[in-house]
Structures are given as C-alpha cells and as structure tokens.
Amino acid sequence: MTERKAKDGPDFERLFAVEHRTVSYVSGPLLVAERAGDAGYDEMVDVVTPAGETRRGQVLEVEGDKMVVQVLGGTRGLNRPGTTVRTTGEVAKTAVGPDLIGRILDGSGHPVDGGPPLQPAAYQSVNGQPLNPYARAHPSDFIETGISAIDGLNTLVRGQKLPIFGGFGLPAMELAAQIAESARVPGSGNEEVTDDFVVVFAAIGVTHREAAFFRRRFAGSAALERSILFLNLADDPTVERLLTPRAALTAAEYLAWEEGRHVLVILADVTNYCEALREVSAAREEIPGRRGYPGYMYTDLASLFERAGRVRGRSGSVTQLMILSMPDDDITHPIPDLTGYITEGQIVLSRELDRRGISPPIDVLPSLSRLMNAGVGAGKTREDHRAVADQLYAAFARGKELRSLVSIVGEQALSEEDRRNLAFAEDFEEQFVGQGPNRRTMEETLETAWRLLDRFSSGELKRIKPELIERYRSRATVSATQEEG
Amino acid sequence: MTEAVTPQTGLSRNGGPGAGSVWRVAGPVVVATGLKEARLYNVVYVGEARLPGEVIRIDGKRTVIQVYEDTSGIRVGEPVQDTGAPLQVELGPGLLGAIFDGTQRPLPAMAASNGDPYGAPTISRGVAIPALDRERLWDFVPAVSEGDEVVPGDLLGTVEETEALVHKVLVPHGVSGIVTGVTRGPARVEEPVVRVNGEPVAMMRRWPVREPRPTARRLDPEVPLVTGQRVVDTLFPVALGGTATIPGGFGTGKTVLEQSLARYSHADVVVYVGCGERGNELTEVLEEFPELVDPNTGAPLMQRTILIANTSNMPVAAREASIYTGITLAEYFRDQGYDVALMADSTSRWGEALREVSGRLEEMPAEEGYPAYLSTRLAEFYERAGSVVTLGKEGREGSVTVVGAVSPPGGDFSEPITQHTLRLAGTFWALDTSLARGRHFPAINWGTSYTLYELDAWFEREVREDWSEQRAWMQDLLQREGSLLEIVQLLGADALASPQRVVLAAGRLLREDFLQQSAFDEVDAYCALPKQYAMLRVIRAVHKALSAAVERGAPVEAASSVPAAGEVGRMRYWPDDEFEERAAALISRVEREMEELG
C-alpha cells in the first residue's frame, strides 16, 4: 500500500501534506478529525492506522476546523490517539493511459494481476467534468453486440448508455461477459472495420465466484487483450465501490477523447453501487429519500451514466452498458427506476424465459433502445432494419396477447392468422431470442428475422413497405433452402 | 422593482461588508461567515475559483449558499464575496436561437477554445461569459422621437432579431418621462439608444429570475395553443396562457412529446428548458432544430427557440435556477406581445434539486423527503403562466403557456410532485406505461387525461361548427370500447353480440388511426386542425356504414375488412392540400363497398 502511494500522484502533493493526529469520532465507514482546517471538500487523504498501515480516504464535508472522512479501506482497527490523517491537497485521481489495456486492477485502479507496475500516461481526477451539451455529438453508429435481441430490436449505439435489468439468479453477468467478448464496432461508411475498440469492465461489489468467472472468461479469450478489468469484490470496503465506476470511466474517457478509441464500459452491478451509496448516506445521518436511498441518488447516478457520449470533432466514443439487479424483480424499485430515467432505454431479462432455458433470456417487449433509430437503416445496418424490427415487435406482441387469450378460450377459437401469430411468438422466442452462446452478425440477425416472418403473407406484414418485402423476403427463403440443401 | 438598465458593477471590494469566508462545505451547500449585508437570494462568489452561488438562508452570522458549480477542493477560510444583487438574467436582442445553461451562460461560447468551436468539450469551473454578445451590432429602429412622453412598457423601438420575429425594445420598469435623445442605427446591446429625462436606456436590461415581471392585467384563456398533435388538439387542448402537465414513467414518451410540441406549436417563441435530463437528448434537439423549418413562418425553427440546457450531470443548484431563468425569458417576450410556449423537461428533476438542497440544509422533510414548501414553489412557477395585457400605452396582448413534464418514480402518479402539479395545471396529459409498451404513441391515456379550458367556441368558430359534437361522439365511443375490451379480456371477442363488435372495430380505428401519431414521420408528425376534423369525420362515417351493414345482416369481420376500410390507416400520410377531396372520396367508397355486402 505504501509503495503505491509513492507513485500515485504528482510530487508536489507532498508539499501540501499535513498530518493530523486529531481523530475524534470513528463509526462505520466514517471518521471525523478536528483541527484540520487545511482539508478541501472532496479531497483525498491518507489515513494511517495505529499499526502503520495507510488507507485512502475522501473528505465528505468540512466544517470549521473539522473534516468528515470516508475511509476507503474501512475503519477497522482505527482509534482516537494512534490514527493519523494526512491531507494531500488533491481530489481523487486515477492512472489512465493505453498501458492499462490488458490489465486486471482492483476497485481503485491498482494492478492485482501480478503483472509489472503500470506506466500511466497521466493521473486524472475520477470525477471528470460534465460534457457541455453543445459539444456533444449525437450518437449515430451502432455497436454489434452479436446478440440478436439487442442488435435486431434494441440496437446499441456508440455513445449510448443502456442498462440490462436483471434479477438475482438471472444470467446478467453471463450476458455482460458474452457482450464483452463478442462486441464489435463496424467501420462506418468507407472506413475499414476498426480495431480501436476497448472494453472497460468495472465489477462493483461482485462475489468471489463472479470474479473468478470473469477472470476465467477473459483469460480464456482474446478479449483480455482489448480489455481493462476493474475488480471490486463484495468483501472489499464498501466505500471503494463508489470509486470503482469513476476510476473505470476516467480510464475510458482518456482512451476515447485523447486517443480516439471506441470504449465500451460495462458496470456490474449498479445495485451494489447504490447499496454502498445508501450505506454511506445512512452513516452520515442524512435525511433518506425513497426506501432509505439518499435524495441525491439520481444526481449521483447521472454523474456516472452521463459520462457516456461522443464529442464533436473527436473520433472516439464512450458507451455504457450497466448491469443492474432489480431487487425482488421490481422495476419500480428506486434503483432501476432512477436508472431508467437517466439511461437511453433498457434491456430487461425475464425469469420466465430463463426457466424455459432460453438464453439470453431477454424480454423484448419492455426492452427499448431510445437511440436505435439514429443507428440503424441504410448505410448503417440495412435499409429494412427498422421496419423488420417493428414487424417482429408487433407480431410478437400480438402473439403474446393471443397466448393469454388461448389459456382462457382455447386455440380452436382462433382464426388462421392468429394461429400463425401464436406459433410465431413461440419460434421467435426460441430461435431469434434464444440464440445460445453463438455470436450472430447483424446480417445473420436480420436473415433469422426474415425466416421467421416468412410464414406471413405480404399483406400481413403491415409494418414493412412492399418493395422491402420483395427485396429481402426471397433472399431469406433462398438462403434457408440452400442451407437445407 | 426597477429594471437595471446599465450593467451591474456593484461588486464589493475585498474586506468590505460584502466579503466573508467559507466555514462549511457539504456538496453544493456552502456556509459562509462574515457576510453582514447579504440579502436572501443575493448572488455571491465562493472561493478562490469564484464559483457563483445564491444565498438561500441567513442564520445568525452564518449565511447558507447554494453553489451553481462543483465545490470539490473548496477549503474552510476561502473568501466569499457578495455581489449585492439577486440572480438576474440579461434581456435583449440575441436571445433567440441561443443555448444557455441553467444560469444563462452561453454554452457555445463556453465550448469554444483557441478558434476550435468544440475545443473545450467539458464545462470547467468558474467560467464567466455574459449571456448576450456584447460586440454584436443590432439595427435599432426608433419608434419614439424627442419630446414624446413614455411610461414603462411603451415601445421605444424595434430590432429585426430574426427573419420571423421583430424584437421590441420597451421602456424599462422604473423609467418614465420625456424622451430627450434618440439614436438610430447599429448599436451594441449595452450602448444607449434612447435617453429618457436625460437618462440613457440601452437595449439590454436585467431582471431577477425569481420575480414575475409585471403586467397590466390578466386575460381569460380563450384561444387554444394549436399543437398539431391530434390527441392533444381534439381531446385535451391547452389554452394560450394556460398550463399543462405531462406525467409519465420512463419510456412513455415525455421527451418526444415535449419536443413535438416545441417543434409544431403555433407559438411565436418557444423556450425549451432541459432540466436535469439526458445530454444526448439535448444534443438531438441542438442538431435537429437548426435544420427544421417553422411550419408557420418558414424560418428555421431555431430562430424562434431558446434552449436552456442543464443536463443531469451538471451542478444541481443550477438545475433549480434553470426553471426560473426559462420563465423570465418567456415573460420578456410575452411583454413584447408575443405568444410564448415554455416546455420544462422535467419539473421532477427540479423538485429533486430542491429536495437535495433542502436535505443538505437539514430541513424538516415533508412527503418523501421533499421540503414542505414544494407546493408553494411549484405554484409560484406555474402561476407565472398566463394570457395578459402588457404594461404600456399600446396595450399589447401576450401569453406564456407552460408545459411541464413530470417523471414520477415508478410511474406512480400519487407521488408529491405529480399531485401538487395536478392541483395547478389546467390540462393533464397522463402518459400510460401500458400504452407505451403497446407502442401506442403519444401514450396519452384518454380515460384519465383532462382539460379544464373551455375552448369549444374557438374550435367551432375557426374549424367547423360541429367540432365539439364530433369530439363528444369520439369520447363516448372510446368509453364504450374500453368497457367492452374488459369483457373481451375475460371471455374473448366471440362472447359479444354484433353491434358491440362494431363498437370494437370503430374504437380500434380511433385508437390506431387517429389517436396514434408518429412523431418521426414527416407528414404525420404535424396534423393541421382541418385534417384532424376530416380524419375523425371519415372514421365516424365508417362506423355509421359498418353499423348499417351489420344491421342488414352482414358479418362484422367481412364488413370491417372491406378494402376501403384498410385505407383509413393511410389517411395520416395524405398531404394537407389534397386531404378534403380524398377524405370525401374515401367516405363514399366505404359506403359503397359496405352497401355491396348486402
């Protein structure tokens, strides 16, 4: 820990370093030090335990000559007389640069993979600065995740922030890992397929089992060579979780804005982050908002999620996929609710599909990508993409409706068209959504869609213009026949 | 209240009664000591970085300040300086087409750096750039001459600010007397263009954002704000000078609806306040509006629009101010005799900013942690809407219409902001999650929404005399369809008798081919009132023919699937100029085809 300190920031910080042996209060993650007037709000401090160990801390409040510090390493073993607090005059910073790529780091950004020390290009404030809305460029190029239910119906666009709403026991982490492995950024226009694509994976408060899973998945594939993995484990100090996504985003922003790379940031699991936020808020005896979460949770989450985007005049992008476990599968719980208000859509996982063995179990009806329209169509994906997605959606929605009707009135009461719809819903879930571990290109996703729609007459495909039906329907049928032949 | 006509220079020097120091920092709230003369809502500068903030409480020697920027790194003992003036906006030519943050700093100027318009993509702290361009020359055309007697609100002269709008320079409040000097021609906003009793009056002035601008008297709202959205204009219109609220859970289309209203509403000026919302959405507005053309004037849409952008990651206290900044700009154009529409997306984020600051002040919370004064603040905001006669001899009429989006947690309308807003708003457009899930957009629930404005007389006069009668038919049919659908859910459509299935068929036409409207289709996005009327007339004719055919014994399925009925769904894409003709032709086709069924 002490070795780390030496290279963790610019040299001049030690000029400002002042030691205080004036701790008056220690409880939960918090510590109060008196006669410490030189501390700035939100700055980092070093807390030296009576045993001589150094832990990082962050100033939550200054009042008169008192400062309130949240100790990132936990407050275990601290006492009043023996504990020293050393101010640094710096807000939290993290190492950034291309050297981080391929590394596994802890929740504050220090290597835990046994590799050589980092050679960072710079140290940057983890808080970032808000993007000027005027300098943003509207996201308009898609990312191919290789998952049909996302690419086909809820296309992810560079610069977008899209959460995956899961629940405990649902394979959200597996889906995240699958996307991290198989996501591609196709070249837009005449550019070649770009290899400037980096995945930054921030695991927040994950269990050892999940961490082992990620390490295994990443180590076993080529994905690690283009990834940065931040690991904050469930038994790591709670307050470090508040730092982990910020460190990850700061690393991502450097690669995107300074080096022009396309960065996909995966935050898993936002629920753990919010729990940590609530824990710190409660320790500070703040007035709670809904369900005990602090009133500023929306602002706090926004300060993370809004760091996705594109900037005019720069070629890179920061895209965010967040994994979020809905407590008790309740989409109106404050965590998914506030997230949904900030993000540009959501991918919702379904327990029912999971039980039926459909993988990935994406429930397409409540799922939505708000930026899809900007990222699909002629010149981007394919001219029929939007219409095919609408048609799949309409037919599936109708099929689902009929499914609940059939359970009451029986299938014989249905018309011919309705029966086709009912069968379509079944096949759609099994073949289009349930693709298993395979990666599908955008072209393959659309061909699968056309094959499923083939059962409907052209007149029934109301959402697709006749000329598009003519152009693409036959292609799908022909290629299907060829496969069979 | 006197309108400040000359630039504010009343900054106190260091060490005077206006200088104090930081004593406590917790998030956006800073407590200072030593500010003896600070008044409530005065603007102060905090710290070495001179971060702007506003005094929100005075407690003995301690002054509590909400700071409009990130307070990281501020230390106890740093200086705090009182400006002696409340938070004000700059008013004058150059507002239209501008993009400001919550405290009226121009975002494009802040992004520019070293000749690169996007050279500084992030907002750094302590940047102070005036809202109005000080160097730009405006061609001032006087409307007064020496010797005229003027009172506040009188027209002094005009500036052609954009192709579509003439900016009226009025006598500021607190100024009256004899015109003693007039300067014609190009002038900068701070240069005097007129002298009244020898006192110089420039085109630019300031007004404190938390104070409503005075008017002569209020008018009754009798004219609708035409929006081109069928469900809004036909079923739940809002009056010019009225208030409307759009509550809806996420994904129900609040922002798309607000943006459609900003695009197509028949207003002279639109103020769009993006309050604590997504950065990418505002970017979409910023990229699209300059390309779009105002359907009423043919000028670029941006020329009638003022954007105030305070995204969710921008400082929380400035979010609280953005609503007031927006409505003050709206009132300024209202005073010139224009109809202004203010879109606030979303007032919930504003309420949450209040809650956050209130929590930091350790105030006693009311419902769900919101401060007890939430409803008072909401009322102060919404009541600034209105249709008025302005000050001045001209007796101009102008209006501010407020449309506020609300984002209720979990889509639950029983939460405090929705409930307090409902008490204030005259029109309620309830966005419905299940409609949105079924991709029915705009997802305005026709069963629970309402309007309190009585505008039938206007529609009957301006569109067609049976406008309200036709609307009543529609509401009745939708109501009946709704009850029948509940039965269908339980027993299936087969359980219904033929006449009831006719209601279902007609109700479906109303829902799918009238109430649904695509915001993304070039033709359908805006629907003129005569077209709305005619579309409804066609559907009513189909219903009538269908009832007649079924009465004659024709099966409902056969009758409702005649080829002409399929055409109903295409009506929305018919251009305005050929609509009447094609609608009449379609009606006779439907009648003929149903006759032929027997």
PDB file of C-alpha atoms in Angstrom, chain A residues 151-247:
ATOM      1  CA  ASP A 151     -28.805  -5.864 -32.352  1.00  0.00           C
ATOM      2  CA  GLY A 152     -32.076  -6.565 -34.120  1.00  0.00           C
ATOM      3  CA  LEU A 153     -34.631  -4.931 -31.845  1.00  0.00           C
ATOM      4  CA  ASN A 154     -32.797  -2.721 -29.350  1.00  0.00           C
ATOM      5  CA  THR A 155     -29.675  -1.683 -31.180  1.00  0.00           C
ATOM      6  CA  LEU A 156     -26.859  -0.306 -29.051  1.00  0.00           C
ATOM      7  CA  VAL A 157     -25.351   2.879 -30.448  1.00  0.00           C
ATOM      8  CA  ARG A 158     -21.882   4.303 -29.775  1.00  0.00           C
ATOM      9  CA  GLY A 159     -22.129   6.918 -27.048  1.00  0.00           C
ATOM     10  CA  GLN A 160     -25.293   5.390 -25.619  1.00  0.00           C
ATOM     11  CA  LYS A 161     -25.926   4.261 -22.049  1.00  0.00           C
ATOM     12  CA  LEU A 162     -28.085   1.158 -21.913  1.00  0.00           C
ATOM     13  CA  PRO A 163     -28.720  -0.854 -18.735  1.00  0.00           C
ATOM     14  CA  ILE A 164     -29.513  -4.539 -18.513  1.00  0.00           C
ATOM     15  CA  PHE A 165     -32.208  -5.038 -15.884  1.00  0.00           C
ATOM     16  CA  GLY A 166     -31.736  -8.479 -14.380  1.00  0.00           C
ATOM     17  CA  GLY A 167     -32.645 -10.067 -11.113  1.00  0.00           C
ATOM     18  CA  PHE A 168     -30.869 -12.240  -8.624  1.00  0.00           C
ATOM     19  CA  GLY A 169     -30.268 -15.618 -10.202  1.00  0.00           C
ATOM     20  CA  LEU A 170     -30.664 -14.360 -13.750  1.00  0.00           C
ATOM     21  CA  PRO A 171     -27.648 -14.642 -16.048  1.00  0.00           C
ATOM     22  CA  ALA A 172     -26.996 -10.913 -16.439  1.00  0.00           C
ATOM     23  CA  MET A 173     -23.286 -11.310 -15.707  1.00  0.00           C
ATOM     24  CA  GLU A 174     -23.026 -14.069 -18.323  1.00  0.00           C
ATOM     25  CA  LEU A 175     -24.724 -11.820 -20.841  1.00  0.00           C
ATOM     26  CA  ALA A 176     -22.348  -8.995 -19.971  1.00  0.00           C
ATOM     27  CA  ALA A 177     -19.353 -11.257 -20.423  1.00  0.00           C
ATOM     28  CA  GLN A 178     -20.735 -12.546 -23.700  1.00  0.00           C
ATOM     29  CA  ILE A 179     -21.152  -8.980 -24.972  1.00  0.00           C
ATOM     30  CA  ALA A 180     -17.682  -8.004 -23.754  1.00  0.00           C
ATOM     31  CA  GLU A 181     -16.243 -10.881 -25.755  1.00  0.00           C
ATOM     32  CA  SER A 182     -18.205 -10.582 -28.926  1.00  0.00           C
ATOM     33  CA  ALA A 183     -18.956  -6.863 -29.339  1.00  0.00           C
ATOM     34  CA  ARG A 184     -17.570  -5.268 -32.497  1.00  0.00           C
ATOM     35  CA  VAL A 185     -17.546  -1.769 -33.837  1.00  0.00           C
ATOM     36  CA  PRO A 186     -18.078  -1.983 -37.569  1.00  0.00           C
ATOM     37  CA  GLY A 187     -16.417   0.722 -39.610  1.00  0.00           C
ATOM     38  CA  SER A 188     -18.826   3.440 -40.594  1.00  0.00           C
ATOM     39  CA  GLY A 189     -19.037   4.397 -44.243  1.00  0.00           C
ATOM     40  CA  ASN A 190     -15.859   3.668 -46.148  1.00  0.00           C
ATOM     41  CA  GLU A 191     -13.677   3.097 -43.086  1.00  0.00           C
ATOM     42  CA  GLU A 192     -12.346  -0.367 -42.530  1.00  0.00           C
ATOM     43  CA  VAL A 193     -13.543  -2.332 -39.540  1.00  0.00           C
ATOM     44  CA  THR A 194     -11.888  -0.562 -36.660  1.00  0.00           C
ATOM     45  CA  ASP A 195      -9.689  -2.293 -34.126  1.00  0.00           C
ATOM     46  CA  ASP A 196      -9.587   0.729 -31.845  1.00  0.00           C
ATOM     47  CA  PHE A 197     -12.199  -0.871 -29.696  1.00  0.00           C
ATOM     48  CA  VAL A 198     -11.659  -1.307 -25.957  1.00  0.00           C
ATOM     49  CA  VAL A 199     -13.866  -2.851 -23.294  1.00  0.00           C
ATOM     50  CA  VAL A 200     -13.544  -1.445 -19.774  1.00  0.00           C
ATOM     51  CA  PHE A 201     -15.195  -3.779 -17.333  1.00  0.00           C
ATOM     52  CA  ALA A 202     -15.910  -2.478 -13.829  1.00  0.00           C
ATOM     53  CA  ALA A 203     -17.070  -5.221 -11.494  1.00  0.00           C
ATOM     54  CA  ILE A 204     -18.604  -3.457  -8.488  1.00  0.00           C
ATOM     55  CA  GLY A 205     -19.149  -5.453  -5.313  1.00  0.00           C
ATOM     56  CA  VAL A 206     -19.138  -8.813  -7.097  1.00  0.00           C
ATOM     57  CA  THR A 207     -18.690 -12.089  -5.238  1.00  0.00           C
ATOM     58  CA  HIS A 208     -15.538 -14.171  -5.489  1.00  0.00           C
ATOM     59  CA  ARG A 209     -17.476 -16.642  -7.600  1.00  0.00           C
ATOM     60  CA  GLU A 210     -18.422 -13.934 -10.098  1.00  0.00           C
ATOM     61  CA  ALA A 211     -14.924 -12.503 -10.070  1.00  0.00           C
ATOM     62  CA  ALA A 212     -13.482 -15.928 -10.804  1.00  0.00           C
ATOM     63  CA  PHE A 213     -15.983 -16.289 -13.617  1.00  0.00           C
ATOM     64  CA  PHE A 214     -14.876 -13.012 -15.207  1.00  0.00           C
ATOM     65  CA  ARG A 215     -11.196 -13.783 -14.854  1.00  0.00           C
ATOM     66  CA  ARG A 216     -11.742 -17.162 -16.442  1.00  0.00           C
ATOM     67  CA  ARG A 217     -13.841 -15.786 -19.288  1.00  0.00           C
ATOM     68  CA  PHE A 218     -11.389 -13.016 -20.019  1.00  0.00           C
ATOM     69  CA  ALA A 219      -8.229 -15.051 -19.622  1.00  0.00           C
ATOM     70  CA  GLY A 220      -9.594 -17.760 -21.865  1.00  0.00           C
ATOM     71  CA  SER A 221     -10.362 -15.498 -24.792  1.00  0.00           C
ATOM     72  CA  ALA A 222      -8.683 -12.907 -26.899  1.00  0.00           C
ATOM     73  CA  ALA A 223     -10.974 -10.386 -25.243  1.00  0.00           C
ATOM     74  CA  LEU A 224      -8.494  -9.600 -22.474  1.00  0.00           C
ATOM     75  CA  GLU A 225      -6.060  -8.062 -24.951  1.00  0.00           C
ATOM     76  CA  ARG A 226      -8.501  -5.280 -25.604  1.00  0.00           C
ATOM     77  CA  SER A 227      -9.972  -5.021 -22.099  1.00  0.00           C
ATOM     78  CA  ILE A 228      -9.355  -3.382 -18.769  1.00  0.00           C
ATOM     79  CA  LEU A 229     -10.867  -5.177 -15.812  1.00  0.00           C
ATOM     80  CA  PHE A 230     -11.576  -3.341 -12.547  1.00  0.00           C
ATOM     81  CA  LEU A 231     -12.498  -5.715  -9.734  1.00  0.00           C
ATOM     82  CA  ASN A 232     -14.115  -4.509  -6.530  1.00  0.00           C
ATOM     83  CA  LEU A 233     -15.175  -7.565  -4.571  1.00  0.00           C
ATOM     84  CA  ALA A 234     -18.197  -7.914  -2.323  1.00  0.00           C
ATOM     85  CA  ASP A 235     -15.986  -8.104   0.762  1.00  0.00           C
ATOM     86  CA  ASP A 236     -13.802  -5.162  -0.241  1.00  0.00           C
ATOM     87  CA  PRO A 237     -14.561  -1.966   1.702  1.00  0.00           C
ATOM     88  CA  THR A 238     -17.974  -0.596   0.785  1.00  0.00           C
ATOM     89  CA  VAL A 239     -16.873   2.926   0.042  1.00  0.00           C
ATOM     90  CA  GLU A 240     -14.365   1.728  -2.553  1.00  0.00           C
ATOM     91  CA  ARG A 241     -17.398   0.789  -4.652  1.00  0.00           C
ATOM     92  CA  LEU A 242     -18.161   4.492  -5.004  1.00  0.00           C
ATOM     93  CA  LEU A 243     -14.725   4.952  -6.554  1.00  0.00           C
ATOM     94  CA  THR A 244     -14.631   1.919  -8.866  1.00  0.00           C
ATOM     95  CA  PRO A 245     -17.030   3.083 -11.614  1.00  0.00           C
ATOM     96  CA  ARG A 246     -15.456   6.540 -11.557  1.00  0.00           C
ATOM     97  CA  ALA A 247     -11.954   5.150 -11.970  1.00  0.00           C
TER      98      ALA A 247
END
